[in-house]
Amino acid sequence: MIKAIRGVKDILPSEARAWQYVEAISRKLLEDYGFSELRTPIFEDTALFIRSIGEETDIVSKEMYTFPDRKGHSLTLRPEGTASVVRAFVEHKLYAQGPYQKLYYQGPMFRYERPQAGRSRQFHQIGAEVFGLAEPDIDAEMLILLNDLFSKLGLVDVNILLNSVGCPERCRPRYKRLLQEFLRQNFASLCLDCQQRCEKNPLRVMDCKNESCQSVLAQAPVILEYLCPDCLRHHQEVERLLKVADIPYRINHRLVRGLDYYTRTAFEVTASGLGAQNAIAGGGRYDRLVEDFGGPPTPAIGFALGMERVILALAGQASMPKPRPLIYLAALGQAARQEAFLLIRTLRQKGLRAIMNYQDRSLKTLLKQADQMGASLTIILGENELASRRLLLRDMVRSTQEEIALDGDNIASLLEAKILA
Ligand code: HAM
């Protein structure tokens, strides 16, 4: 038997409702905040990801699904959405279409990571990116948006973690050198990976989960103390606005993010009860990326949330809305089935959710099937009902029955009233 690939999951009908719920609420809120959807391809030129995410990152060095096409071009299944959005933004000159742009996207991303709870090789993100605004107001707005989104979804037990990674011109190189010196002094206590990171990309050491590295890092210099005056002012204003808007957050000095394009504001949102993979969203500012890809200098900021993790967190914290009631038409005999076939169309045209039996079965079997399929109301239509033009309407929850006239419009309004009651 051929099975799904390791680290890749089917979303079964019993789970899809939660997905639709998160997608619908996110989409509505993003649109309310002025975002428009952008859909980009699932695969891109490999160079796009190497140049944006960074060669030394885990994503690029170990996790990409990269393959040559038939002509030998190197293609990669997108490991994240920002790079593609930036590419599309530059390619289609979206910067010419207004003072700033707010774009959102959703869909599958691919990373060859070790699968575990909350971590898969095909996972799904909903992301949002804003181009053309350098002001700290938009940084704060992105966090307010995330805060509003999680509270709308019913996720209350979440933490917003905030940091600044400074700028590549002034504060970051200085901080990197300082950190590197500190790490060299503690070289022997670092894990093998971090000993290598120390030379190539010392900021990456911050993410290490190794206990020995963690205890070294507890003493490490913190970047917020080394920000240049402009980056510090920006960061302080983001904090001030979050306080004004009453958004709870925490500063996390170790938050450096796993992608190299970030400048200044960096953030993550974690949820309780998810174990090690508890980041449900992450993002930050990337003020140089558009220019790096040939666009005009354009400050930008964005985030992406991980659908799988949000849904896992929801299962532990919030109750999903119930599906719309289902009506089952149980028709007994050929003539009744024909009548039901037409009646069900009227019900659906009136916006009701209805199914019927397509095979001849006994009433007992049909009622059992209605129950099994989750119907809350069943309409019974047999030879007698057809002759008298009166149907039986059965409430599946209360096990009560009543007679109603066989008239599509009348039935529809009666059912609607019952459903609303
Ligand atoms: P990221 O932190 O790599 O950022 O991913 C964002 C979210 O995607 C994570 O917080 C997590 O919820 C989810 N995620 C990541 N990897 C996996 C996985 N293997 N399995 C399940 N969920 C996962 C980005 O991707 C940036 N593009 C975000 C961004 C947008 N920054 C600026 N704009």
Short mmCIF file of C-alpha atoms and ligand atoms in Angstrom, two decimals:
data_model
loop_
_atom_site.label_atom_id
_atom_site.label_comp_id
_atom_site.label_asym_id
_atom_site.label_seq_id
_atom_site.Cartn_x
_atom_site.Cartn_y
_atom_site.Cartn_z
CA MET A 1 0.00 0.00 0.00
CA ILE A 2 1.30 3.45 -0.87
CA LYS A 3 1.16 5.80 2.09
CA ALA A 4 1.62 9.55 2.49
CA ILE A 5 5.24 10.72 2.72
CA ARG A 6 6.76 10.98 6.21
CA GLY A 7 6.16 14.41 7.70
CA VAL A 8 3.25 15.16 5.39
CA LYS A 9 -0.37 14.90 6.49
CA ASP A 10 -3.86 14.55 5.10
CA ILE A 11 -6.35 17.01 6.53
CA LEU A 12 -9.39 14.80 7.06
CA PRO A 13 -12.98 16.08 6.86
CA SER A 14 -13.23 15.87 10.65
CA GLU A 15 -10.26 18.27 10.90
CA ALA A 16 -11.02 20.52 7.93
CA ARG A 17 -13.66 22.49 9.82
CA ALA A 18 -11.02 23.86 12.19
CA TRP A 19 -8.90 24.85 9.18
CA GLN A 20 -11.80 26.63 7.52
CA TYR A 21 -12.57 28.40 10.78
CA VAL A 22 -9.00 29.72 11.17
CA GLU A 23 -8.77 30.62 7.48
CA ALA A 24 -12.10 32.48 7.43
CA ILE A 25 -11.40 34.50 10.58
CA SER A 26 -7.86 35.36 9.46
CA ARG A 27 -8.96 36.38 5.98
CA LYS A 28 -11.73 38.61 7.33
CA LEU A 29 -9.44 40.30 9.85
CA LEU A 30 -6.63 40.80 7.33
CA GLU A 31 -9.08 42.38 4.90
CA ASP A 32 -10.40 44.59 7.73
CA TYR A 33 -6.82 45.76 8.32
CA GLY A 34 -6.53 46.71 4.65
CA PHE A 35 -4.60 43.69 3.31
CA SER A 36 -5.19 42.23 -0.16
CA GLU A 37 -4.42 38.65 -1.10
CA LEU A 38 -1.43 37.73 -3.26
CA ARG A 39 -1.02 34.17 -4.56
CA THR A 40 2.45 33.14 -5.62
CA PRO A 41 3.71 29.83 -7.07
CA ILE A 42 4.70 26.98 -4.78
CA PHE A 43 8.12 26.60 -6.42
CA GLU A 44 10.67 29.21 -7.33
CA ASP A 45 14.21 29.62 -8.58
CA THR A 46 16.44 28.20 -5.80
CA ALA A 47 18.57 31.37 -5.80
CA LEU A 48 15.59 33.37 -4.51
CA PHE A 49 15.61 31.52 -1.19
CA ILE A 50 19.38 31.29 -0.84
CA ARG A 51 19.77 35.03 -1.32
CA SER A 52 16.89 36.09 0.93
CA ILE A 53 16.85 33.58 3.79
CA GLY A 54 20.66 33.27 3.91
CA GLU A 55 23.12 30.53 3.03
CA GLU A 56 24.12 29.79 6.62
CA THR A 57 20.59 29.34 7.95
CA ASP A 58 19.22 25.89 8.79
CA ILE A 59 16.46 26.38 6.22
CA VAL A 60 18.83 26.90 3.30
CA SER A 61 21.67 24.64 4.41
CA LYS A 62 19.61 21.60 5.43
CA GLU A 63 15.89 21.91 4.91
CA MET A 64 15.05 22.87 1.34
CA TYR A 65 13.33 20.60 -1.16
CA THR A 66 15.55 21.45 -4.11
CA PHE A 67 15.53 19.62 -7.45
CA PRO A 68 16.55 20.22 -11.06
CA ASP A 69 13.77 20.47 -13.63
CA ARG A 70 14.06 18.72 -16.98
CA LYS A 71 16.30 21.45 -18.33
CA GLY A 72 18.55 21.36 -15.30
CA HIS A 73 17.31 24.61 -13.66
CA SER A 74 17.48 24.39 -9.88
CA LEU A 75 14.01 24.80 -8.39
CA THR A 76 12.93 24.79 -4.75
CA LEU A 77 9.58 24.17 -3.09
CA ARG A 78 9.03 27.36 -1.09
CA PRO A 79 10.14 26.97 2.53
CA GLU A 80 8.38 30.25 3.47
CA GLY A 81 6.35 32.99 1.81
CA THR A 82 8.21 36.29 2.27
CA ALA A 83 10.85 35.72 -0.43
CA SER A 84 8.18 34.99 -3.06
CA VAL A 85 6.10 38.00 -2.05
CA VAL A 86 9.18 40.24 -2.34
CA ARG A 87 9.99 38.73 -5.74
CA ALA A 88 6.43 39.35 -6.98
CA PHE A 89 6.42 42.86 -5.46
CA VAL A 90 9.55 43.78 -7.43
CA GLU A 91 8.70 41.83 -10.59
CA HIS A 92 5.24 43.42 -10.97
CA LYS A 93 6.36 46.84 -9.70
CA LEU A 94 3.66 46.79 -7.06
CA TYR A 95 5.51 49.65 -5.37
CA ALA A 96 4.18 51.93 -8.12
CA GLN A 97 0.59 51.23 -7.10
CA GLY A 98 0.29 53.35 -3.97
CA PRO A 99 2.14 54.89 -1.05
CA TYR A 100 2.34 51.52 0.68
CA GLN A 101 1.16 47.96 0.07
CA LYS A 102 -0.42 45.45 2.44
CA LEU A 103 -0.41 41.89 1.11
CA TYR A 104 -1.40 38.56 2.57
CA TYR A 105 -1.07 34.96 1.45
CA GLN A 106 -1.82 31.49 2.61
CA GLY A 107 -0.78 28.03 1.57
CA PRO A 108 1.65 25.16 1.97
CA MET A 109 5.37 25.58 2.73
CA PHE A 110 8.00 22.85 2.64
CA ARG A 111 10.95 22.21 4.95
CA TYR A 112 12.87 18.98 5.37
CA GLU A 113 12.85 19.00 9.18
CA ARG A 114 12.63 16.08 11.60
CA PRO A 115 8.87 15.52 11.94
CA GLN A 116 7.41 15.75 15.44
CA ALA A 117 4.30 17.13 17.11
CA GLY A 118 3.73 20.57 15.58
CA ARG A 119 6.47 20.14 13.00
CA SER A 120 5.88 18.73 9.54
CA ARG A 121 7.61 18.78 6.18
CA GLN A 122 4.64 20.25 4.41
CA PHE A 123 3.00 22.80 6.68
CA HIS A 124 0.72 25.75 6.05
CA GLN A 125 1.15 29.41 6.75
CA ILE A 126 -1.03 32.49 6.66
CA GLY A 127 1.29 35.43 6.19
CA ALA A 128 1.04 39.20 5.92
CA GLU A 129 3.59 41.67 4.57
CA VAL A 130 3.58 45.48 4.49
CA PHE A 131 5.82 47.37 2.06
CA GLY A 132 6.78 51.02 2.08
CA LEU A 133 6.45 51.97 5.76
CA ALA A 134 9.48 52.54 7.98
CA GLU A 135 7.46 53.95 10.86
CA PRO A 136 7.29 52.00 14.13
CA ASP A 137 3.50 52.42 14.06
CA ILE A 138 3.20 49.61 11.52
CA ASP A 139 5.41 47.32 13.63
CA ALA A 140 3.02 47.87 16.53
CA GLU A 141 0.01 47.43 14.23
CA MET A 142 1.26 44.03 13.05
CA LEU A 143 1.48 42.86 16.64
CA ILE A 144 -1.93 44.30 17.43
CA LEU A 145 -3.28 42.42 14.40
CA LEU A 146 -1.79 39.15 15.66
CA ASN A 147 -3.11 39.81 19.14
CA ASP A 148 -6.62 40.53 17.76
CA LEU A 149 -6.48 37.48 15.53
CA PHE A 150 -5.61 35.06 18.31
CA SER A 151 -8.20 36.54 20.62
CA LYS A 152 -10.88 36.33 17.88
CA LEU A 153 -9.94 32.68 17.37
CA GLY A 154 -10.42 32.10 21.09
CA LEU A 155 -6.73 31.47 21.80
CA VAL A 156 -6.13 33.22 25.09
CA ASP A 157 -3.00 31.55 26.39
CA VAL A 158 -0.48 33.15 24.02
CA ASN A 159 2.67 35.22 24.55
CA ILE A 160 4.06 37.90 22.27
CA LEU A 161 7.86 37.92 22.40
CA LEU A 162 9.68 40.97 21.08
CA ASN A 163 13.27 41.90 20.30
CA SER A 164 15.27 44.03 17.90
CA VAL A 165 18.05 42.62 15.73
CA GLY A 166 19.35 46.10 14.86
CA CYS A 167 20.56 47.14 11.43
CA PRO A 168 23.24 45.58 9.21
CA GLU A 169 24.97 48.96 8.71
CA ARG A 170 25.66 49.97 12.27
CA CYS A 171 24.62 48.07 15.36
CA ARG A 172 24.46 44.45 14.24
CA PRO A 173 28.04 44.05 13.00
CA ARG A 174 29.25 45.61 16.26
CA TYR A 175 27.04 43.33 18.32
CA LYS A 176 28.05 40.28 16.27
CA ARG A 177 31.73 40.98 17.01
CA LEU A 178 31.02 41.35 20.71
CA LEU A 179 28.99 38.17 20.78
CA GLN A 180 31.66 36.33 18.82
CA GLU A 181 34.33 37.41 21.31
CA PHE A 182 32.12 36.25 24.16
CA LEU A 183 31.43 32.90 22.47
CA ARG A 184 35.14 32.37 21.78
CA GLN A 185 35.83 32.85 25.45
CA ASN A 186 33.29 30.10 26.20
CA PHE A 187 34.13 27.99 23.16
CA ALA A 188 34.70 24.73 25.06
CA SER A 189 31.21 24.83 26.60
CA LEU A 190 29.47 25.18 23.23
CA CYS A 191 28.04 22.24 21.30
CA LEU A 192 29.77 21.24 18.05
CA ASP A 193 27.16 22.99 15.90
CA CYS A 194 27.52 26.23 17.85
CA GLN A 195 31.31 26.10 17.68
CA GLN A 196 30.87 26.26 13.91
CA ARG A 197 28.09 28.86 14.09
CA CYS A 198 30.35 31.00 16.26
CA GLU A 199 32.57 31.72 13.26
CA LYS A 200 30.03 31.75 10.45
CA ASN A 201 26.89 33.24 11.98
CA PRO A 202 27.21 33.83 15.74
CA LEU A 203 23.61 35.09 16.10
CA ARG A 204 22.38 31.58 15.24
CA VAL A 205 23.88 30.33 18.52
CA MET A 206 21.03 32.13 20.29
CA ASP A 207 18.52 29.56 18.98
CA CYS A 208 20.43 26.53 20.26
CA LYS A 209 18.44 24.27 22.56
CA ASN A 210 21.54 22.53 23.99
CA GLU A 211 21.64 22.99 27.77
CA SER A 212 25.30 23.81 27.94
CA CYS A 213 24.94 26.46 25.21
CA GLN A 214 21.88 27.85 26.99
CA SER A 215 23.79 28.36 30.21
CA VAL A 216 26.60 30.10 28.33
CA LEU A 217 24.03 32.34 26.61
CA ALA A 218 22.52 33.40 29.92
CA GLN A 219 25.64 35.54 30.39
CA ALA A 220 25.90 36.75 26.78
CA PRO A 221 25.69 40.45 25.89
CA VAL A 222 22.14 41.45 24.86
CA ILE A 223 21.58 43.26 21.57
CA LEU A 224 19.12 45.84 22.92
CA GLU A 225 22.00 47.35 24.91
CA TYR A 226 24.04 47.82 21.73
CA LEU A 227 21.48 49.24 19.30
CA CYS A 228 22.50 52.36 17.40
CA PRO A 229 20.47 55.50 18.31
CA ASP A 230 18.06 55.16 15.34
CA CYS A 231 17.33 51.47 15.95
CA LEU A 232 16.92 52.13 19.68
CA ARG A 233 14.47 54.99 19.06
CA HIS A 234 12.50 52.75 16.68
CA HIS A 235 12.37 49.93 19.21
CA GLN A 236 11.34 52.23 22.06
CA GLU A 237 8.52 53.67 19.98
CA VAL A 238 7.22 50.16 19.12
CA GLU A 239 7.20 49.36 22.83
CA ARG A 240 5.47 52.61 23.69
CA LEU A 241 2.72 52.02 21.12
CA LEU A 242 2.15 48.47 22.34
CA LYS A 243 1.75 49.80 25.86
CA VAL A 244 -0.64 52.54 24.69
CA ALA A 245 -2.70 49.88 22.89
CA ASP A 246 -2.59 47.68 25.99
CA ILE A 247 -1.03 44.73 24.16
CA PRO A 248 0.78 42.38 26.54
CA TYR A 249 4.27 41.40 25.33
CA ARG A 250 7.63 40.36 26.68
CA ILE A 251 11.13 41.26 25.60
CA ASN A 252 13.13 38.16 24.70
CA HIS A 253 16.85 38.89 24.29
CA ARG A 254 17.48 35.54 22.61
CA LEU A 255 14.96 36.08 19.85
CA VAL A 256 16.99 36.43 16.64
CA ARG A 257 14.77 34.44 14.22
CA GLY A 258 16.00 31.68 11.92
CA LEU A 259 16.12 33.76 8.73
CA ASP A 260 18.83 36.28 7.85
CA TYR A 261 16.75 39.03 6.24
CA TYR A 262 15.51 40.68 9.42
CA THR A 263 16.35 44.21 10.52
CA ARG A 264 15.21 45.92 13.72
CA THR A 265 11.91 44.52 15.04
CA ALA A 266 11.74 40.74 15.41
CA PHE A 267 8.92 38.89 17.15
CA GLU A 268 7.33 35.54 17.80
CA VAL A 269 4.07 34.42 19.34
CA THR A 270 4.07 31.26 21.43
CA ALA A 271 1.11 29.26 22.72
CA SER A 272 0.99 27.09 25.83
CA GLY A 273 0.50 23.34 25.69
CA LEU A 274 2.41 22.76 22.45
CA GLY A 275 5.68 21.43 23.86
CA ALA A 276 8.94 22.30 22.08
CA GLN A 277 7.29 23.56 18.87
CA ASN A 278 5.35 26.31 20.57
CA ALA A 279 5.91 29.21 18.13
CA ILE A 280 2.56 29.75 16.42
CA ALA A 281 3.70 32.85 14.53
CA GLY A 282 6.88 34.72 13.78
CA GLY A 283 7.98 37.77 11.86
CA GLY A 284 9.74 41.07 11.80
CA ARG A 285 11.07 43.92 9.75
CA TYR A 286 13.21 43.38 6.63
CA ASP A 287 14.08 46.84 5.38
CA ARG A 288 16.79 45.80 2.88
CA LEU A 289 15.25 42.84 1.07
CA VAL A 290 13.27 44.65 -1.65
CA GLU A 291 16.37 46.63 -2.63
CA ASP A 292 18.50 43.46 -2.56
CA PHE A 293 16.13 42.02 -5.16
CA GLY A 294 16.40 44.99 -7.49
CA GLY A 295 13.46 47.07 -6.25
CA PRO A 296 13.61 50.64 -4.98
CA PRO A 297 14.63 51.07 -1.31
CA THR A 298 11.46 49.89 0.46
CA PRO A 299 11.16 49.23 4.17
CA ALA A 300 8.99 46.19 4.94
CA ILE A 301 7.61 44.13 7.78
CA GLY A 302 5.60 40.94 8.01
CA PHE A 303 4.69 37.79 9.85
CA ALA A 304 3.46 34.28 9.19
CA LEU A 305 1.48 32.00 11.43
CA GLY A 306 1.69 28.23 11.32
CA MET A 307 -1.76 26.76 10.71
CA GLU A 308 -0.97 23.31 12.12
CA ARG A 309 0.25 24.78 15.39
CA VAL A 310 -2.60 27.27 15.69
CA ILE A 311 -5.06 24.43 15.21
CA LEU A 312 -3.26 22.24 17.74
CA ALA A 313 -3.36 25.10 20.24
CA LEU A 314 -7.05 25.73 19.50
CA ALA A 315 -7.88 22.09 20.22
CA GLY A 316 -6.49 22.59 23.70
CA GLN A 317 -7.86 26.07 24.35
CA ALA A 318 -10.96 26.96 22.40
CA SER A 319 -14.16 25.34 21.23
CA MET A 320 -14.86 25.27 17.53
CA PRO A 321 -18.19 26.63 16.23
CA LYS A 322 -20.68 23.88 15.35
CA PRO A 323 -21.35 23.06 11.68
CA ARG A 324 -24.64 24.24 10.20
CA PRO A 325 -27.47 21.77 10.93
CA LEU A 326 -27.84 19.00 8.37
CA ILE A 327 -31.24 17.91 7.01
CA TYR A 328 -31.70 14.35 5.80
CA LEU A 329 -34.41 13.46 3.29
CA ALA A 330 -35.39 9.83 3.75
CA ALA A 331 -37.43 8.75 0.71
CA LEU A 332 -39.09 5.32 0.62
CA GLY A 333 -39.76 3.91 -2.83
CA GLN A 334 -39.12 5.09 -6.37
CA ALA A 335 -41.89 7.72 -6.56
CA ALA A 336 -40.98 9.26 -3.21
CA ARG A 337 -37.30 9.39 -4.20
CA GLN A 338 -38.20 11.30 -7.32
CA GLU A 339 -40.21 13.81 -5.23
CA ALA A 340 -37.34 14.09 -2.71
CA PHE A 341 -34.90 14.62 -5.56
CA LEU A 342 -36.79 17.80 -6.52
CA LEU A 343 -37.60 18.89 -2.99
CA ILE A 344 -33.95 18.77 -1.90
CA ARG A 345 -33.07 21.17 -4.69
CA THR A 346 -35.57 23.72 -3.36
CA LEU A 347 -34.12 23.36 0.13
CA ARG A 348 -30.58 23.90 -1.16
CA GLN A 349 -31.66 26.86 -3.25
CA LYS A 350 -33.02 28.37 -0.03
CA GLY A 351 -29.57 27.93 1.50
CA LEU A 352 -30.29 24.90 3.65
CA ARG A 353 -27.74 22.11 4.09
CA ALA A 354 -29.41 18.88 2.99
CA ILE A 355 -28.61 15.32 1.93
CA MET A 356 -30.83 12.38 0.94
CA ASN A 357 -30.75 8.64 0.35
CA TYR A 358 -29.95 7.56 -3.19
CA GLN A 359 -30.70 3.89 -2.57
CA ASP A 360 -33.83 1.98 -1.53
CA ARG A 361 -33.56 1.06 2.13
CA SER A 362 -35.98 0.41 4.99
CA LEU A 363 -37.07 3.34 7.15
CA LYS A 364 -35.15 1.89 10.07
CA THR A 365 -31.93 1.78 8.04
CA LEU A 366 -32.45 5.28 6.67
CA LEU A 367 -32.98 6.73 10.14
CA LYS A 368 -29.81 5.01 11.26
CA GLN A 369 -27.92 6.45 8.30
CA ALA A 370 -29.32 9.93 9.02
CA ASP A 371 -28.01 9.63 12.55
CA GLN A 372 -24.63 8.33 11.42
CA MET A 373 -24.24 11.25 9.00
CA GLY A 374 -24.99 13.78 11.69
CA ALA A 375 -28.45 14.97 10.59
CA SER A 376 -30.33 17.02 13.15
CA LEU A 377 -33.64 16.88 11.22
CA THR A 378 -34.99 14.12 8.98
CA ILE A 379 -37.84 14.45 6.51
CA ILE A 380 -39.62 11.16 5.90
CA LEU A 381 -41.35 10.73 2.57
CA GLY A 382 -43.07 7.43 1.76
CA GLU A 383 -45.95 6.26 -0.45
CA ASN A 384 -48.59 7.37 2.10
CA GLU A 385 -46.99 10.78 2.61
CA LEU A 386 -46.84 11.24 -1.12
CA ALA A 387 -50.53 10.38 -1.52
CA SER A 388 -51.65 12.70 1.29
CA ARG A 389 -49.10 15.41 0.33
CA ARG A 390 -48.07 15.52 3.99
CA LEU A 391 -44.57 14.64 5.26
CA LEU A 392 -43.12 13.59 8.55
CA LEU A 393 -40.48 15.83 10.06
CA ARG A 394 -38.39 14.10 12.68
CA ASP A 395 -36.23 15.93 15.20
CA MET A 396 -33.24 13.59 15.55
CA VAL A 397 -32.07 15.08 18.83
CA ARG A 398 -35.41 15.06 20.65
CA SER A 399 -36.79 11.99 18.79
CA THR A 400 -40.10 13.79 18.15
CA GLN A 401 -42.12 13.80 14.93
CA GLU A 402 -44.67 16.13 13.35
CA GLU A 403 -46.64 16.25 10.11
CA ILE A 404 -46.09 19.04 7.59
CA ALA A 405 -47.50 19.88 4.15
CA LEU A 406 -45.47 18.80 1.11
CA ASP A 407 -44.69 22.21 -0.30
CA GLY A 408 -41.04 23.10 -0.94
CA ASP A 409 -41.18 26.79 0.01
CA ASN A 410 -43.23 26.11 3.09
CA ILE A 411 -40.90 23.30 4.20
CA ALA A 412 -37.86 25.50 3.69
CA SER A 413 -39.20 28.32 5.88
CA LEU A 414 -40.38 25.86 8.52
CA LEU A 415 -36.95 24.19 8.60
CA GLU A 416 -35.21 27.53 8.78
CA ALA A 417 -37.36 28.52 11.75
CA LYS A 418 -36.60 25.22 13.46
CA ILE A 419 -32.87 25.54 12.82
CA LEU A 420 -32.79 29.06 14.21
CA ALA A 421 -34.84 28.10 17.29
P1 HAM B 1 9.08 31.22 10.48
O1 HAM B 1 9.26 31.60 11.91
O2 HAM B 1 10.13 30.39 9.87
O3 HAM B 1 8.93 32.59 9.70
O4 HAM B 1 7.70 30.50 10.29
C1 HAM B 1 6.49 31.08 10.77
C2 HAM B 1 5.64 30.06 11.47
O5 HAM B 1 5.45 28.91 10.61
C3 HAM B 1 6.27 29.46 12.71
O6 HAM B 1 6.06 30.30 13.83
C4 HAM B 1 5.51 28.16 12.85
O7 HAM B 1 4.25 28.37 13.46
C5 HAM B 1 5.29 27.75 11.41
N1 HAM B 1 6.26 26.71 11.01
C6 HAM B 1 7.53 26.88 10.60
N2 HAM B 1 8.10 25.70 10.31
C7 HAM B 1 7.16 24.75 10.53
C8 HAM B 1 7.12 23.31 10.40
N3 HAM B 1 8.16 22.61 9.96
N4 HAM B 1 5.98 22.66 10.73
C9 HAM B 1 4.91 23.35 11.18
N5 HAM B 1 4.88 24.70 11.30
C10 HAM B 1 5.99 25.39 10.99
C11 HAM B 1 8.73 32.68 8.35
O8 HAM B 1 8.46 31.76 7.64
C12 HAM B 1 8.76 34.12 7.86
N6 HAM B 1 8.53 34.09 6.40
C13 HAM B 1 7.74 34.98 8.54
C14 HAM B 1 7.75 36.38 8.08
C15 HAM B 1 6.89 36.97 7.23
N7 HAM B 1 8.67 37.28 8.38
C16 HAM B 1 8.39 38.41 7.75
N8 HAM B 1 7.32 38.22 7.05
#
